[in-house]
Amino acid sequence: MGGIELHQDDAAALAFEAAPAIMWMFAGPDHRIVAANRLARASVGDRAGLLGAPVREAVPEAADQQVFELLDEVARTGEPQLGVERRVEVDLTGTGELVEGFFTYSVVRLIAPDGTAVLVAHVIDVSESVRQRRAAQAEVADVRQRLAIERTVVLQLQRSLLPAGLPLLPDLGLSAVYMPAGEWMTAGGDWYDVVPMPGDRVGLVLGDVVGHGPTASGAMGQLRAVAAERLVRGGTVVEVLRALDTVARVSPDARGSSVCVAVFDRLTRVLECGGRGHPQPLLLSADGEPRFLDGPIGPPLAFTDADSPVTYTTLGAGESLILYSDGLVEAPGRGYTESRARLLDCVAHVAARNTDTEPRDLPDRLCSALAAMVDNQTSRDDVSVLAATVLSGPSPRLDLALPGVAEQLAVLHRELNVWLNALSAHRDDRTAIALCVVEAVTNSIEHGYRDHSGTVTVLGELDGIGGVTVTVADTGIWRDPVERSPYRGRGMLMMRECSDTLHVDTNESGTTVYMRRTIRHPPVPLPEFDTPHRVTVPHSVTVKTEVEGKTVRVFVSGIVDSSNANELRSALQEASRSGVGECVLTLDAVDLLTSAALRVLFEQVADLRAAGRELKLIATPDSPAAAAFSASGLDQILPLHATE
């Protein structure tokens, strides 16, 4: 077979020759090629002498590619062999240069009319589809790699804009945690800060900028810097919120941001607290009962000219204040009331399980538990939590009187570790403080008491503004070492590098070394998430518009977040261009309204009012939309109507 002359008289031969697949027929133990259609001949380069030749001689380059072994197996056992996208290299040009191809095949053994066995191979060339798929896979892999790099850069930017740690204070235990959004672990606009203030006060701030990515991170950096500057200068809650509102008015990326600001007087224990568009803080009593802080919430930043409402509460020893972003209480399929109840249950459970925990460590436990509430696979909003516990009793102190002998350095190391553990100091701070103290005591022993014995006193404590002060004193007379060494004399340099402030006072009554270092308690660490690569699908939202007479009605259903808020914006803009008298937006079928959607609603209402028209918002009091308006304070400036 394979000659055109047969096709003119034999329909079967014509069908074999024109088949849209590669067809081979082999006979005998050496698998002589007894038939090969046009595609089969083309698949090996239309080489001469193909028919009648043993396949090993006709296509020698197939050796070591398990092709001949496959034919041997079918001839021996009679069992068909199937394969998908098998890779085979063939010399198509006769030059010895092999070309890669991919083939899906089936090989069967048949009995010819004369009783001999023949092998029939049916082969489909899938090389082009495999190459296209591989190219697409390579492109997807490249996109994923670039997205992973971008994600890493954004997360690094976000972390660099957040505090490296929280100040260690003698009468307040502090902790915080930041959880990026679940899909692709995308960084967003959540931020927090703790700022020691004049007059034994401390400011606590937690905010949320609308959106995700570098733009949101940049906006949150601006807001955090402004808040910190006002707090350092002793500003009140109202003054801080007023400054943040000013920034949001001139920065479109910060418009609609939410924030909660609290100032705690550590002497009177009075907490001054105010929020703009932010969930109410949570208070945990000393006996483990959680409740939300009462008081009104102002609308998001740049949405009103009025000053923010402020509440005053007195906190007792052992009570904890918890600030959190709305990602903790916004979840598809879970109502706002249910989410708040779930939050209360989690905090109460932590308190019940940690009755014997040191109060300074309780904020860490609270932040860890609340971070664990977030489902990283489904969450679309980042989450921040900031917790503070009022402490009672004196803060941990280091108070030692050591004999001035080298053997006492082991005692010093042990007591230093105990003290620094009690402070929960960061590892880098621990190392620096230990180096300074040990070096100072060593100097007293080697220089002050070289010729006689004496006592070295070491006093270390928190200074109340986020730093540790240590004083090392002796009553000896400073003497130079007996032997000079090129490796000595660097101790004072290391001490200065590890301290913010270092003073050495040497006189006839002895030497006193005073050092201070600002130290931080690290945020709650999170594991390195390895989120599986997947195609992220925006939340579903449906927007339908109806016009009746002079009224245009817009019906929204589903989840409205940053991934689809522009669909709502476009629908409302289209409705406003209709020229009819009244616009009505019905939100009863909405499952979740995030801050991005609330910003769209506020801006569209403002635009319509500027044009002399109104947008009437419809939502029943028990709907998720009404809960979102109430939680954000937006109901104070955008009234909701239960019915049209």
XYZ file of C-alpha atoms in Angstrom:
644
model
C 0.000 0.000 0.000
C 1.003 3.590 -0.363
C 0.929 3.837 -4.163
C -1.611 6.061 -5.922
C -2.307 3.369 -8.494
C -4.018 1.222 -5.846
C -6.291 4.061 -4.801
C -7.893 4.282 -8.206
C -9.264 0.746 -8.008
C -9.463 -0.009 -4.259
C -11.748 2.092 -2.023
C -10.285 0.572 1.158
C -6.805 1.534 0.063
C -8.017 5.056 -0.715
C -9.575 5.382 2.733
C -6.360 4.118 4.342
C -4.259 6.554 2.364
C -6.449 9.592 3.093
C -7.165 8.804 6.763
C -6.739 11.854 9.058
C -4.351 9.893 11.243
C -0.973 8.215 10.928
C -1.531 4.555 9.997
C 1.166 1.822 10.005
C 0.975 -1.922 9.420
C 3.845 -4.261 10.383
C 4.335 -7.957 9.685
C 6.767 -10.660 10.759
C 9.121 -10.874 13.717
C 11.228 -7.987 12.393
C 8.141 -5.785 11.972
C 8.429 -5.162 8.245
C 6.479 -2.126 7.106
C 3.789 -3.547 4.832
C 1.592 -0.426 4.753
C 2.045 3.280 5.549
C -0.396 6.001 4.579
C 0.539 9.523 3.508
C 0.654 10.936 7.037
C 2.779 8.004 8.217
C 5.271 8.527 5.427
C 5.343 12.273 6.079
C 5.909 11.692 9.802
C 9.349 10.213 9.038
C 10.233 12.604 6.201
C 8.964 10.626 3.166
C 12.187 8.627 3.081
C 12.850 6.145 0.207
C 12.700 2.361 0.626
C 10.206 2.532 3.441
C 7.763 -0.181 2.389
C 9.053 -3.713 2.896
C 11.881 -2.645 5.146
C 12.121 -3.751 8.807
C 11.165 -0.829 10.996
C 14.518 -0.911 12.819
C 16.286 -0.314 9.488
C 13.716 2.134 8.072
C 13.608 4.371 11.161
C 16.893 3.712 12.988
C 16.711 6.883 15.102
C 13.772 5.381 17.025
C 16.199 3.086 18.825
C 16.512 3.817 22.562
C 13.124 5.561 22.474
C 11.204 2.393 23.442
C 9.345 2.312 20.101
C 10.681 -1.043 18.929
C 10.225 -2.549 22.372
C 6.583 -1.457 22.280
C 5.992 -3.332 19.006
C 7.788 -6.393 20.394
C 5.512 -6.398 23.446
C 2.281 -6.257 21.405
C 3.508 -8.988 19.032
C 4.451 -11.243 21.953
C 1.426 -10.809 24.217
C -1.354 -9.728 21.860
C -2.357 -7.060 24.382
C -3.100 -3.624 22.864
C -0.853 -0.766 23.925
C -2.144 2.777 24.313
C -0.208 5.989 24.925
C -0.917 9.710 25.287
C 1.404 12.495 24.138
C 4.440 10.245 23.866
C 7.612 12.098 22.961
C 9.537 10.765 19.929
C 12.444 12.343 18.033
C 12.607 11.731 14.241
C 15.109 12.639 11.496
C 12.733 14.390 9.078
C 15.394 15.831 6.754
C 17.851 12.951 6.548
C 20.615 15.155 7.913
C 20.756 13.482 11.303
C 19.088 16.414 13.070
C 16.307 15.051 15.225
C 12.980 16.857 15.522
C 10.820 16.469 18.626
C 7.222 15.325 18.219
C 4.390 14.195 20.499
C 2.001 11.407 19.564
C -1.098 9.729 20.998
C -1.287 6.140 19.745
C -2.829 2.690 19.898
C -1.123 -0.510 18.656
C -3.090 -3.743 18.217
C -2.303 -7.236 16.900
C -4.604 -8.632 14.170
C -4.737 -11.964 12.326
C -4.566 -11.641 8.539
C -6.708 -13.873 6.223
C -3.676 -16.097 5.631
C -3.390 -16.697 9.407
C -0.341 -14.537 9.996
C -0.231 -11.879 12.699
C 0.127 -8.236 11.775
C 0.446 -5.112 13.918
C -1.640 -2.037 13.182
C -0.651 1.322 14.697
C -3.072 4.243 14.780
C -1.214 7.463 15.695
C -2.366 11.075 16.130
C 0.246 13.834 15.899
C -0.479 16.157 18.849
C 2.820 18.034 18.688
C 1.264 21.424 17.945
C -1.290 21.223 20.746
C 1.400 20.108 23.214
C 3.636 22.992 22.184
C 0.769 25.472 22.533
C -0.126 24.106 25.938
C 3.478 24.238 27.077
C 3.790 27.803 25.847
C 0.612 28.725 27.727
C 1.879 26.981 30.844
C 5.193 28.814 30.578
C 3.325 32.109 30.216
C 1.153 31.308 33.237
C 4.237 30.327 35.233
C 5.879 33.611 34.257
C 2.788 35.574 35.304
C 2.676 33.694 38.589
C 6.329 34.411 39.220
C 5.856 38.102 38.508
C 2.774 38.188 40.715
C 4.689 36.427 43.476
C 7.501 38.979 43.186
C 5.005 41.853 43.213
C 3.209 40.331 46.197
C 6.495 40.011 48.078
C 7.439 43.617 47.320
C 4.025 44.901 48.424
C 4.110 42.870 51.628
C 7.610 44.128 52.366
C 6.399 47.684 51.759
C 3.437 47.101 54.064
C 5.608 45.637 56.831
C 8.137 48.439 56.494
C 5.346 50.984 57.029
C 4.075 49.211 60.138
C 5.926 49.477 63.456
C 8.817 47.065 63.878
C 7.578 46.571 67.415
C 5.538 48.106 70.208
C 6.978 50.135 73.087
C 7.614 48.308 76.343
C 5.853 50.222 79.096
C 5.929 49.490 82.836
C 2.157 49.574 83.328
C 0.731 48.495 79.973
C 1.107 45.190 78.149
C 0.910 45.584 74.358
C 0.716 43.356 71.299
C -0.387 43.562 67.669
C -0.791 41.373 64.622
C -1.220 42.050 60.898
C -2.777 39.449 58.589
C -2.646 40.114 54.801
C -5.701 39.381 52.682
C -6.095 35.676 51.978
C -6.140 35.634 48.179
C -2.506 35.788 47.082
C -1.768 37.097 50.605
C -2.256 40.594 49.238
C -1.195 43.507 51.403
C -3.800 46.168 51.999
C -4.254 49.407 53.866
C -4.511 48.230 57.476
C -2.171 49.938 59.939
C -1.648 50.393 63.645
C 0.665 52.296 65.970
C 1.376 52.862 69.664
C 2.934 56.211 70.585
C 4.201 57.230 74.055
C 2.930 60.766 74.754
C 3.766 63.583 77.154
C 2.255 63.401 80.620
C 2.356 59.613 81.085
C -0.146 59.085 78.301
C -0.006 56.658 75.409
C -1.788 56.818 72.056
C -3.147 53.738 70.299
C -4.274 53.941 66.675
C -5.646 51.401 64.215
C -6.881 52.313 60.743
C -7.937 50.858 57.421
C -7.454 52.434 53.997
C -9.831 51.387 51.212
C -8.319 48.941 48.709
C -5.184 46.819 48.434
C -1.702 46.959 46.995
C 0.979 49.675 46.857
C -1.523 52.536 46.561
C -3.316 51.557 49.761
C -0.005 50.949 51.533
C 1.217 54.395 50.512
C -1.951 56.063 51.798
C -1.743 54.242 55.120
C 1.864 55.370 55.489
C 0.737 58.991 55.163
C -2.036 58.589 57.736
C 0.172 56.751 60.213
C 2.865 59.455 60.017
C 0.348 62.251 60.608
C -1.274 60.428 63.547
C 2.096 59.724 65.167
C 3.184 63.358 64.803
C 0.018 64.655 66.478
C 0.248 62.115 69.300
C 3.935 62.810 69.991
C 3.016 66.476 70.391
C 0.318 65.567 72.921
C -2.749 66.009 70.710
C -6.201 64.948 71.863
C -8.263 62.312 70.072
C -10.306 64.997 68.330
C -7.161 66.799 67.170
C -5.659 63.596 65.781
C -8.855 62.713 63.918
C -9.132 66.259 62.588
C -5.579 66.052 61.196
C -6.286 62.669 59.577
C -9.483 64.063 58.062
C -7.481 66.920 56.524
C -5.095 64.463 54.884
C -7.973 62.351 53.538
C -9.583 65.406 51.948
C -6.491 66.208 49.867
C -5.475 62.590 49.184
C -8.001 60.656 47.059
C -6.391 57.340 48.033
C -7.086 58.035 51.721
C -10.674 59.171 51.158
C -13.193 56.991 53.000
C -10.568 55.453 55.299
C -11.629 54.301 58.742
C -9.648 54.821 61.928
C -9.950 54.398 65.684
C -7.834 56.582 68.001
C -7.496 56.002 71.744
C -5.443 57.958 74.292
C -4.876 56.269 77.651
C -3.774 58.242 80.694
C -1.617 55.813 82.652
C -1.945 57.818 85.879
C -5.720 58.323 86.002
C -6.428 55.249 83.811
C -8.962 57.252 81.797
C -9.336 56.108 78.182
C -10.337 58.730 75.600
C -11.550 57.055 72.410
C -12.995 58.136 69.070
C -13.521 56.555 65.663
C -14.322 57.416 62.066
C -16.051 54.662 60.104
C -14.382 52.063 62.320
C -15.781 49.122 64.321
C -16.278 49.767 68.014
C -13.316 48.685 70.189
C -13.755 45.768 72.525
C -13.127 45.830 76.277
C -12.221 42.688 78.217
C -12.803 42.961 81.956
C -10.378 41.565 84.519
C -12.806 38.707 85.225
C -12.950 37.668 81.547
C -16.184 39.317 80.365
C -15.880 41.006 76.942
C -18.097 43.847 75.717
C -18.026 46.459 72.998
C -17.208 50.021 73.948
C -20.387 52.112 73.884
C -20.601 55.359 71.994
C -21.306 56.800 68.542
C -19.044 56.267 65.552
C -18.296 59.101 63.161
C -18.467 58.546 59.378
C -15.294 57.636 57.431
C -12.561 60.214 56.874
C -13.375 63.096 54.498
C -17.112 62.285 54.586
C -18.141 65.048 57.022
C -16.996 68.428 58.339
C -18.130 67.753 61.906
C -15.737 66.785 64.688
C -15.706 63.148 65.714
C -17.607 61.964 68.801
C -15.412 60.945 71.730
C -16.106 58.640 74.667
C -14.381 58.460 78.054
C -13.959 55.236 80.028
C -11.952 54.348 83.115
C -10.022 51.075 82.858
C -9.137 48.986 85.888
C -6.128 46.782 86.491
C -6.303 43.628 84.391
C -8.698 45.100 81.807
C -7.808 44.924 78.125
C -8.618 47.171 75.171
C -8.774 45.542 71.724
C -8.798 47.530 68.480
C -9.380 45.633 65.221
C -10.082 46.331 61.558
C -13.384 45.496 59.882
C -11.901 42.483 58.071
C -12.360 40.625 61.352
C -16.145 41.110 61.369
C -16.890 41.215 57.634
C -17.332 37.788 56.088
C -19.529 36.591 53.193
C -22.386 34.444 54.429
C -22.082 35.670 58.018
C -24.113 38.571 59.307
C -22.572 41.506 61.150
C -24.337 40.589 64.377
C -23.181 36.993 64.113
C -19.602 38.111 63.422
C -19.594 40.384 66.479
C -20.925 37.560 68.631
C -18.227 35.270 67.262
C -15.609 37.873 68.163
C -16.916 38.128 71.726
C -16.909 34.340 72.081
C -13.297 34.113 70.891
C -12.090 36.774 73.337
C -14.015 35.203 76.227
C -12.515 31.810 75.374
C -8.976 33.245 75.395
C -9.593 34.898 78.759
C -10.947 31.645 80.245
C -7.947 29.653 79.056
C -5.367 32.168 80.276
C -6.405 32.907 83.853
C -2.912 31.990 85.051
C -1.078 33.851 82.268
C 1.076 36.829 83.136
C -1.026 39.945 82.334
C 1.822 41.318 80.195
C 1.521 38.231 77.947
C -2.294 38.325 77.604
C -2.276 40.749 74.598
C -0.114 38.264 72.673
C -2.635 35.485 73.347
C -5.540 37.673 72.281
C -3.877 38.775 69.034
C -2.876 35.218 68.127
C -6.395 33.898 68.708
C -8.072 36.670 66.719
C -5.637 36.210 63.829
C -6.524 32.504 63.814
C -10.181 33.439 63.243
C -9.317 34.703 59.752
C -9.773 32.185 56.947
C -6.770 32.815 54.707
C -8.276 30.900 51.813
C -11.438 33.024 51.532
C -10.694 36.348 53.225
C -10.580 39.292 50.839
C -9.598 41.911 53.403
C -6.480 42.237 55.492
C -6.883 42.246 59.258
C -5.061 44.110 62.022
C -5.500 43.712 65.767
C -3.993 45.854 68.543
C -4.418 44.822 72.194
C -3.425 46.555 75.425
C -3.763 45.242 79.003
C -3.578 47.483 82.077
C -0.986 46.072 84.464
C -0.908 46.302 88.223
C 2.074 46.155 90.521
C 5.660 47.156 89.787
C 7.249 46.385 86.445
C 10.098 43.843 86.274
C 13.369 45.322 87.567
C 16.974 44.209 87.646
C 18.534 44.958 91.037
C 21.862 43.233 91.759
C 24.787 43.720 94.114
C 27.580 41.478 92.844
C 31.016 40.856 94.350
C 33.597 42.319 91.971
C 35.072 38.996 90.831
C 34.958 37.354 87.412
C 33.022 34.319 88.701
C 30.004 36.567 89.280
C 29.586 37.157 85.539
C 27.731 33.827 85.294
C 25.264 35.087 87.915
C 24.890 38.316 85.960
C 24.077 36.445 82.744
C 21.437 34.349 84.493
C 19.690 37.283 86.165
C 19.824 39.334 82.969
C 18.025 36.562 81.075
C 15.348 36.301 83.750
C 14.729 40.055 83.632
C 14.668 40.315 79.836
C 12.353 37.311 79.603
C 9.940 39.030 81.984
C 9.983 42.093 79.710
C 9.326 40.002 76.538
C 11.999 42.075 74.830
C 12.924 41.540 71.189
C 15.928 39.300 70.539
C 18.043 42.118 69.071
C 17.287 44.351 72.072
C 18.136 41.521 74.474
C 21.488 40.987 72.809
C 22.363 44.682 72.841
C 21.339 45.217 76.471
C 23.210 42.115 77.624
C 26.359 43.201 75.785
C 26.260 46.668 77.382
C 25.644 45.437 80.930
C 28.173 42.598 80.833
C 30.827 44.872 79.340
C 30.212 47.534 81.998
C 30.405 45.018 84.858
C 33.506 43.420 83.352
C 35.170 46.830 83.219
C 34.366 47.409 86.906
C 35.930 44.091 87.834
C 39.029 44.459 85.633
C 39.669 48.168 86.136
C 37.965 49.256 89.340
C 38.717 46.227 91.521
C 41.937 44.969 89.987
C 43.891 45.329 93.242
C 41.113 44.806 95.800
C 37.595 43.483 96.133
C 34.346 45.432 96.099
C 30.730 45.384 94.995
C 29.231 46.156 91.595
C 25.604 47.307 91.656
C 23.371 46.869 88.632
C 19.965 48.554 88.404
C 17.757 48.143 85.332
C 14.157 49.226 84.743
C 11.660 50.465 82.187
C 11.613 54.252 81.981
C 7.948 54.729 81.087
C 8.462 56.042 77.531
C 9.447 52.827 75.803
C 13.035 52.421 76.892
C 15.244 50.506 79.307
C 17.726 52.288 81.552
C 20.579 50.452 83.237
C 23.013 51.866 85.783
C 26.229 49.998 86.663
C 28.219 51.459 89.571
C 31.327 50.523 91.527
C 33.413 52.162 94.262
C 36.815 51.235 92.873
C 39.611 53.282 91.386
C 40.050 52.988 87.659
C 43.365 51.386 86.674
C 44.708 50.533 83.244
C 45.264 46.827 82.476
C 48.705 45.359 83.196
C 49.087 44.029 79.670
C 48.059 45.972 76.582
C 46.442 44.070 73.719
C 45.440 45.266 70.255
C 42.114 43.488 70.828
C 41.231 45.436 73.970
C 39.750 48.895 74.262
C 36.783 48.285 71.939
C 34.257 47.593 74.712
C 33.205 51.226 75.116
C 32.697 51.564 71.356
C 30.417 48.500 71.312
C 28.481 49.845 74.278
C 27.870 53.141 72.503
C 26.721 51.365 69.348
C 24.224 49.288 71.341
C 22.809 52.221 73.351
C 20.806 55.281 72.462
C 22.457 57.118 75.373
C 25.664 56.260 77.266
C 27.279 58.297 80.055
C 30.362 57.285 82.073
C 31.133 59.204 85.272
C 34.491 58.399 86.904
C 35.723 60.092 90.073
C 37.472 59.305 93.352
C 34.425 57.499 94.773
C 34.118 55.125 91.823
C 32.666 54.788 88.329
C 29.026 54.947 87.269
C 27.873 53.909 83.807
C 24.389 55.017 82.698
C 22.890 53.598 79.503
C 19.495 53.786 77.816
C 18.058 51.918 74.863
C 14.618 52.185 73.262
C 13.260 48.659 73.115
C 10.264 47.127 71.399
C 7.994 44.170 71.915
C 7.722 42.403 68.519
C 4.298 41.921 66.886
C 2.784 38.461 66.968
C 4.657 36.435 64.328
C 2.725 34.711 61.575
C 3.831 31.646 59.605
C 5.014 32.088 56.050
C 1.857 31.289 54.114
C 2.248 29.339 50.901
C -1.078 30.065 49.276
C -1.769 27.676 46.357
C -1.759 29.338 42.960
C -5.281 29.642 41.721
C -7.398 31.893 39.555
C -9.123 34.356 41.831
C -12.750 34.995 40.998
C -14.329 38.324 41.947
C -17.276 38.131 44.271
C -20.568 38.008 42.418
C -22.679 41.156 42.295
C -25.780 41.797 40.228
C -26.964 45.297 39.403
C -30.324 45.788 37.654
C -31.837 49.113 36.618
C -35.516 49.851 35.973
C -37.107 53.112 34.830
C -40.724 53.870 35.668
C -42.054 57.304 34.863
C -39.732 59.840 36.487
C -38.171 57.310 38.846
C -35.126 55.141 38.123
C -34.576 52.211 40.450
C -31.301 50.345 40.907
C -31.409 46.908 42.563
C -28.177 45.439 43.904
C -27.629 41.881 45.123
C -24.603 39.814 46.152
C -21.321 40.968 47.661
C -19.944 44.411 46.858
C -16.238 44.801 47.634
C -13.126 46.332 46.069
C -13.149 43.757 43.245
C -16.514 44.881 41.858
C -17.406 48.222 43.468
C -16.877 49.940 40.116
C -19.828 47.975 38.694
C -22.037 49.654 41.262
C -20.446 53.017 40.470
C -21.086 52.592 36.729
C -24.722 51.618 37.285
C -25.375 54.636 39.504
C -23.627 56.975 37.076
C -25.737 55.600 34.232
C -28.884 56.070 36.333
C -27.925 59.657 37.123
C -27.551 60.395 33.396
C -31.073 59.190 32.655
C -32.478 62.641 33.370
C -35.408 61.356 35.444
C -36.440 62.958 38.698
C -35.692 60.478 41.485
C -33.023 57.776 41.873
C -33.730 54.891 44.244
C -31.102 52.321 45.263
C -32.385 49.140 46.910
C -29.813 47.251 48.991
C -31.934 44.603 50.766
C -30.492 41.771 48.643
C -26.885 42.737 49.353
C -24.998 40.123 51.404
C -22.004 42.308 52.257
C -21.017 45.951 51.789
C -17.331 46.647 52.350
C -15.618 50.010 52.772
C -14.984 50.218 49.012
C -18.724 49.995 48.332
C -19.532 52.544 51.042
C -17.102 55.005 49.485
C -18.826 54.580 46.103
C -22.239 55.252 47.667
C -21.048 58.375 49.476
C -19.375 59.782 46.371
C -22.391 59.100 44.152
C -24.760 60.721 46.650
C -22.461 63.766 46.774
C -22.313 63.957 42.962
C -26.098 63.783 42.622
C -26.622 66.400 45.318
C -24.226 68.701 43.471
C -26.466 68.287 40.421
C -29.585 69.080 42.467
C -30.808 65.473 42.694
C -31.093 62.883 45.448
C -30.249 59.209 45.733
C -32.677 57.460 48.050
C -31.184 54.423 49.812
C -33.486 51.537 50.725
C -32.473 48.886 53.266
C -34.469 47.220 56.024
C -33.063 47.666 59.550
C -32.045 44.004 59.884
C -30.267 43.799 56.510
C -26.482 43.427 56.061
C -26.432 46.785 54.279
C -28.019 48.537 57.263
C -25.510 46.843 59.575
C -22.627 48.104 57.420
C -23.987 51.658 57.480
C -24.396 51.564 61.252
C -20.983 50.004 61.910
C -19.201 52.568 59.753
C -21.106 55.609 61.040
C -22.257 56.361 57.501
C -25.889 56.313 58.643
C -25.239 59.683 60.317
C -24.865 61.433 56.968
C -26.627 59.066 54.523
C -30.103 58.186 55.816
C -31.468 54.717 55.087
C -35.148 54.111 54.432
C -36.874 50.842 55.267
C -39.236 51.181 52.287
C -39.550 53.364 49.248
